[in-house]
Amino acid sequence: MTIQPIGSASVALYITPADLKEHGLTSAGLTLEQALELTRTAFRQAGIDLEGAIEIEAYPESCGVLVFAHVRAPERCWFSFGSLEDLAAAARALSVPRPDAALLWWEDRWWISLPTGAEQAAARLSEFGRSETHRPHLAASLAEHGRTVLSSDALTGLLTYFPV
């Protein structure tokens, strides 16, 4: 497989007939799901970190498969905290309130989400907790298994209960 970046978030991938055969596939019988899995494999082999959803367009021909892949950045960044005290300290350290922050409880940790693009707030939160954005399918896992504590304006809510 040959992978070539064509932008900051897009790549072109050429999957040869030999690559397909190695995986027990043919270009004629290749499904979109199989093309997506091959694309993910190519990303891993190339050392490209997938942060976010991947969209592909696959063009199978007898000479192989041409895949155009675009990675969408995650919509939210996540941080977890081992204690409520650390989370409250993080909330106090932010200079600007974040009404878009939600608070959840899952796996014996407190979880805060911020929209992607809140770099300054994210940097401050990372001083008190750990960034969890790299975990695959995190938003889905939290939606399914996490318990919502505050659905919005969570950091301001924390300051109400844990003032300085």
PDB file of C-alpha atoms in Angstrom:
ATOM      1  CA  MET A   1       0.000   0.000   0.000  1.00  0.00           C
ATOM      2  CA  THR A   2       1.220   3.447  -0.858  1.00  0.00           C
ATOM      3  CA  ILE A   3      -0.017   6.391   1.165  1.00  0.00           C
ATOM      4  CA  GLN A   4       0.510   9.997   0.102  1.00  0.00           C
ATOM      5  CA  PRO A   5      -0.601  13.089   2.043  1.00  0.00           C
ATOM      6  CA  ILE A   6      -2.617  15.500  -0.098  1.00  0.00           C
ATOM      7  CA  GLY A   7      -3.394  18.060   2.571  1.00  0.00           C
ATOM      8  CA  SER A   8      -3.215  18.560   6.302  1.00  0.00           C
ATOM      9  CA  ALA A   9      -6.097  16.149   6.929  1.00  0.00           C
ATOM     10  CA  SER A  10      -6.334  14.133   3.694  1.00  0.00           C
ATOM     11  CA  VAL A  11      -4.398  11.327   2.017  1.00  0.00           C
ATOM     12  CA  ALA A  12      -4.489   9.325  -1.174  1.00  0.00           C
ATOM     13  CA  LEU A  13      -3.946   5.608  -0.740  1.00  0.00           C
ATOM     14  CA  TYR A  14      -3.171   3.106  -3.485  1.00  0.00           C
ATOM     15  CA  ILE A  15      -3.874  -0.520  -2.626  1.00  0.00           C
ATOM     16  CA  THR A  16      -2.292  -2.915  -5.125  1.00  0.00           C
ATOM     17  CA  PRO A  17      -3.855  -6.208  -6.209  1.00  0.00           C
ATOM     18  CA  ALA A  18      -1.093  -7.940  -4.212  1.00  0.00           C
ATOM     19  CA  ASP A  19      -2.117  -5.984  -1.077  1.00  0.00           C
ATOM     20  CA  LEU A  20      -5.709  -7.041  -1.607  1.00  0.00           C
ATOM     21  CA  LYS A  21      -4.710 -10.672  -2.126  1.00  0.00           C
ATOM     22  CA  GLU A  22      -2.642 -10.564   1.075  1.00  0.00           C
ATOM     23  CA  HIS A  23      -5.867  -9.716   2.940  1.00  0.00           C
ATOM     24  CA  GLY A  24      -7.939 -12.273   1.026  1.00  0.00           C
ATOM     25  CA  LEU A  25      -9.736  -9.603  -1.004  1.00  0.00           C
ATOM     26  CA  THR A  26     -10.247  -8.628  -4.625  1.00  0.00           C
ATOM     27  CA  SER A  27     -11.001  -5.217  -6.055  1.00  0.00           C
ATOM     28  CA  ALA A  28     -14.237  -6.539  -7.591  1.00  0.00           C
ATOM     29  CA  GLY A  29     -15.567  -7.834  -4.267  1.00  0.00           C
ATOM     30  CA  LEU A  30     -14.221  -5.071  -2.022  1.00  0.00           C
ATOM     31  CA  THR A  31     -16.842  -3.486   0.226  1.00  0.00           C
ATOM     32  CA  LEU A  32     -16.622   0.044   1.611  1.00  0.00           C
ATOM     33  CA  GLU A  33     -16.156  -1.391   5.122  1.00  0.00           C
ATOM     34  CA  GLN A  34     -13.207  -3.500   3.945  1.00  0.00           C
ATOM     35  CA  ALA A  35     -11.700  -0.478   2.183  1.00  0.00           C
ATOM     36  CA  LEU A  36     -12.065   1.499   5.410  1.00  0.00           C
ATOM     37  CA  GLU A  37     -10.318  -1.230   7.410  1.00  0.00           C
ATOM     38  CA  LEU A  38      -7.464  -1.358   4.876  1.00  0.00           C
ATOM     39  CA  THR A  39      -7.211   2.429   5.091  1.00  0.00           C
ATOM     40  CA  ARG A  40      -6.953   2.271   8.887  1.00  0.00           C
ATOM     41  CA  THR A  41      -4.265  -0.420   8.541  1.00  0.00           C
ATOM     42  CA  ALA A  42      -2.314   1.785   6.115  1.00  0.00           C
ATOM     43  CA  PHE A  43      -2.558   4.726   8.530  1.00  0.00           C
ATOM     44  CA  ARG A  44      -1.209   2.574  11.391  1.00  0.00           C
ATOM     45  CA  GLN A  45       1.636   1.209   9.249  1.00  0.00           C
ATOM     46  CA  ALA A  46       2.570   4.734   8.175  1.00  0.00           C
ATOM     47  CA  GLY A  47       2.549   5.914  11.789  1.00  0.00           C
ATOM     48  CA  ILE A  48      -0.275   8.377  11.156  1.00  0.00           C
ATOM     49  CA  ASP A  49      -2.350   9.004  14.263  1.00  0.00           C
ATOM     50  CA  LEU A  50      -6.086   9.032  13.623  1.00  0.00           C
ATOM     51  CA  GLU A  51      -7.701  11.608  15.859  1.00  0.00           C
ATOM     52  CA  GLY A  52     -11.257  11.926  14.698  1.00  0.00           C
ATOM     53  CA  ALA A  53     -13.589  10.287  12.227  1.00  0.00           C
ATOM     54  CA  ILE A  54     -12.316   9.115   8.866  1.00  0.00           C
ATOM     55  CA  GLU A  55     -14.278   9.493   5.629  1.00  0.00           C
ATOM     56  CA  ILE A  56     -13.228   7.620   2.505  1.00  0.00           C
ATOM     57  CA  GLU A  57     -13.990   7.424  -1.189  1.00  0.00           C
ATOM     58  CA  ALA A  58     -12.810   4.157  -2.759  1.00  0.00           C
ATOM     59  CA  TYR A  59     -12.386   3.506  -6.478  1.00  0.00           C
ATOM     60  CA  PRO A  60     -11.741  -0.197  -7.122  1.00  0.00           C
ATOM     61  CA  GLU A  61     -10.362  -1.201 -10.523  1.00  0.00           C
ATOM     62  CA  SER A  62      -8.569  -4.279 -11.840  1.00  0.00           C
ATOM     63  CA  CYS A  63      -5.218  -2.540 -11.245  1.00  0.00           C
ATOM     64  CA  GLY A  64      -5.984  -1.974  -7.543  1.00  0.00           C
ATOM     65  CA  VAL A  65      -7.956   0.440  -5.412  1.00  0.00           C
ATOM     66  CA  LEU A  66      -7.501   4.177  -5.120  1.00  0.00           C
ATOM     67  CA  VAL A  67      -8.782   5.539  -1.816  1.00  0.00           C
ATOM     68  CA  PHE A  68      -9.123   9.180  -0.851  1.00  0.00           C
ATOM     69  CA  ALA A  69      -9.336   9.554   2.920  1.00  0.00           C
ATOM     70  CA  HIS A  70     -10.171  12.648   4.942  1.00  0.00           C
ATOM     71  CA  VAL A  71      -9.831  12.759   8.713  1.00  0.00           C
ATOM     72  CA  ARG A  72     -12.265  15.010  10.549  1.00  0.00           C
ATOM     73  CA  ALA A  73     -10.937  16.447  13.771  1.00  0.00           C
ATOM     74  CA  PRO A  74     -12.780  15.391  16.914  1.00  0.00           C
ATOM     75  CA  GLU A  75     -15.622  17.727  17.818  1.00  0.00           C
ATOM     76  CA  ARG A  76     -14.724  17.732  21.505  1.00  0.00           C
ATOM     77  CA  CYS A  77     -11.612  17.287  23.582  1.00  0.00           C
ATOM     78  CA  TRP A  78     -11.853  15.326  26.822  1.00  0.00           C
ATOM     79  CA  PHE A  79     -10.043  15.500  30.144  1.00  0.00           C
ATOM     80  CA  SER A  80     -10.350  13.200  33.130  1.00  0.00           C
ATOM     81  CA  PHE A  81      -9.588  13.885  36.759  1.00  0.00           C
ATOM     82  CA  GLY A  82      -8.921  11.401  39.536  1.00  0.00           C
ATOM     83  CA  SER A  83     -10.389  13.604  42.245  1.00  0.00           C
ATOM     84  CA  LEU A  84     -13.002  16.296  42.583  1.00  0.00           C
ATOM     85  CA  GLU A  85     -10.398  18.500  44.273  1.00  0.00           C
ATOM     86  CA  ASP A  86      -8.176  18.429  41.166  1.00  0.00           C
ATOM     87  CA  LEU A  87     -11.173  19.214  38.982  1.00  0.00           C
ATOM     88  CA  ALA A  88     -12.194  22.147  41.193  1.00  0.00           C
ATOM     89  CA  ALA A  89      -8.608  23.469  41.122  1.00  0.00           C
ATOM     90  CA  ALA A  90      -8.670  23.272  37.315  1.00  0.00           C
ATOM     91  CA  ALA A  91     -11.967  25.187  37.220  1.00  0.00           C
ATOM     92  CA  ARG A  92     -10.508  27.900  39.463  1.00  0.00           C
ATOM     93  CA  ALA A  93      -7.415  28.190  37.224  1.00  0.00           C
ATOM     94  CA  LEU A  94      -9.409  29.144  34.111  1.00  0.00           C
ATOM     95  CA  SER A  95      -9.542  32.866  33.504  1.00  0.00           C
ATOM     96  CA  VAL A  96     -12.562  32.684  31.189  1.00  0.00           C
ATOM     97  CA  PRO A  97     -15.738  30.738  32.012  1.00  0.00           C
ATOM     98  CA  ARG A  98     -16.562  27.862  29.652  1.00  0.00           C
ATOM     99  CA  PRO A  99     -20.372  27.568  29.349  1.00  0.00           C
ATOM    100  CA  ASP A 100     -19.825  24.817  26.756  1.00  0.00           C
ATOM    101  CA  ALA A 101     -18.155  22.426  29.238  1.00  0.00           C
ATOM    102  CA  ALA A 102     -20.004  19.291  30.355  1.00  0.00           C
ATOM    103  CA  LEU A 103     -19.172  17.124  33.385  1.00  0.00           C
ATOM    104  CA  LEU A 104     -19.597  13.336  33.519  1.00  0.00           C
ATOM    105  CA  TRP A 105     -18.676  10.495  35.882  1.00  0.00           C
ATOM    106  CA  TRP A 106     -17.295   7.248  34.420  1.00  0.00           C
ATOM    107  CA  GLU A 107     -14.716   4.604  35.383  1.00  0.00           C
ATOM    108  CA  ASP A 108     -14.176   6.215  38.795  1.00  0.00           C
ATOM    109  CA  ARG A 109     -13.052   9.473  37.177  1.00  0.00           C
ATOM    110  CA  TRP A 110     -14.532  12.900  36.525  1.00  0.00           C
ATOM    111  CA  TRP A 111     -14.703  13.821  32.822  1.00  0.00           C
ATOM    112  CA  ILE A 112     -14.870  17.319  31.327  1.00  0.00           C
ATOM    113  CA  SER A 113     -15.427  18.010  27.650  1.00  0.00           C
ATOM    114  CA  LEU A 114     -14.643  21.165  25.750  1.00  0.00           C
ATOM    115  CA  PRO A 115     -15.231  21.933  22.090  1.00  0.00           C
ATOM    116  CA  THR A 116     -12.205  21.480  19.869  1.00  0.00           C
ATOM    117  CA  GLY A 117     -10.513  24.832  19.451  1.00  0.00           C
ATOM    118  CA  ALA A 118     -10.471  25.817  23.113  1.00  0.00           C
ATOM    119  CA  GLU A 119      -6.682  25.441  23.238  1.00  0.00           C
ATOM    120  CA  GLN A 120      -6.026  27.843  26.101  1.00  0.00           C
ATOM    121  CA  ALA A 121      -8.617  26.221  28.368  1.00  0.00           C
ATOM    122  CA  ALA A 122      -7.433  22.753  27.300  1.00  0.00           C
ATOM    123  CA  ALA A 123      -3.830  23.593  28.168  1.00  0.00           C
ATOM    124  CA  ARG A 124      -4.890  24.803  31.604  1.00  0.00           C
ATOM    125  CA  LEU A 125      -7.044  21.725  32.282  1.00  0.00           C
ATOM    126  CA  SER A 126      -4.170  19.428  31.293  1.00  0.00           C
ATOM    127  CA  GLU A 127      -2.150  20.836  34.196  1.00  0.00           C
ATOM    128  CA  PHE A 128      -4.613  19.291  36.658  1.00  0.00           C
ATOM    129  CA  GLY A 129      -5.965  16.248  34.816  1.00  0.00           C
ATOM    130  CA  ARG A 130      -5.064  14.119  31.847  1.00  0.00           C
ATOM    131  CA  SER A 131      -6.040  14.618  28.247  1.00  0.00           C
ATOM    132  CA  GLU A 132      -8.146  11.718  26.984  1.00  0.00           C
ATOM    133  CA  THR A 133      -8.779  12.934  23.436  1.00  0.00           C
ATOM    134  CA  HIS A 134      -6.551  10.217  21.947  1.00  0.00           C
ATOM    135  CA  ARG A 135      -8.858   7.391  23.097  1.00  0.00           C
ATOM    136  CA  PRO A 136     -10.886   5.962  20.203  1.00  0.00           C
ATOM    137  CA  HIS A 137     -14.680   6.087  20.457  1.00  0.00           C
ATOM    138  CA  LEU A 138     -14.473   7.978  23.738  1.00  0.00           C
ATOM    139  CA  ALA A 139     -17.503  10.199  23.143  1.00  0.00           C
ATOM    140  CA  ALA A 140     -19.641   7.142  22.342  1.00  0.00           C
ATOM    141  CA  SER A 141     -18.397   5.271  25.422  1.00  0.00           C
ATOM    142  CA  LEU A 142     -19.108   8.238  27.662  1.00  0.00           C
ATOM    143  CA  ALA A 143     -22.553   8.730  26.129  1.00  0.00           C
ATOM    144  CA  GLU A 144     -23.398   5.079  26.710  1.00  0.00           C
ATOM    145  CA  HIS A 145     -21.762   4.392  30.070  1.00  0.00           C
ATOM    146  CA  GLY A 146     -21.023   7.760  31.666  1.00  0.00           C
ATOM    147  CA  ARG A 147     -23.362   9.556  34.025  1.00  0.00           C
ATOM    148  CA  THR A 148     -23.982  13.205  33.265  1.00  0.00           C
ATOM    149  CA  VAL A 149     -23.419  15.378  36.320  1.00  0.00           C
ATOM    150  CA  LEU A 150     -23.694  18.816  34.671  1.00  0.00           C
ATOM    151  CA  SER A 151     -24.660  19.007  30.997  1.00  0.00           C
ATOM    152  CA  SER A 152     -23.461  22.581  30.463  1.00  0.00           C
ATOM    153  CA  ASP A 153     -21.500  25.319  32.218  1.00  0.00           C
ATOM    154  CA  ALA A 154     -19.927  22.594  34.360  1.00  0.00           C
ATOM    155  CA  LEU A 155     -16.846  24.532  35.401  1.00  0.00           C
ATOM    156  CA  THR A 156     -18.883  27.475  36.679  1.00  0.00           C
ATOM    157  CA  GLY A 157     -21.181  25.007  38.444  1.00  0.00           C
ATOM    158  CA  LEU A 158     -18.194  23.456  40.182  1.00  0.00           C
ATOM    159  CA  LEU A 159     -17.057  26.873  41.390  1.00  0.00           C
ATOM    160  CA  THR A 160     -20.506  27.387  42.927  1.00  0.00           C
ATOM    161  CA  TYR A 161     -20.043  24.279  45.077  1.00  0.00           C
ATOM    162  CA  PHE A 162     -16.267  24.536  45.564  1.00  0.00           C
ATOM    163  CA  PRO A 163     -15.322  28.213  45.875  1.00  0.00           C
ATOM    164  CA  VAL A 164     -11.769  29.240  46.673  1.00  0.00           C
TER     165      VAL A 164
END
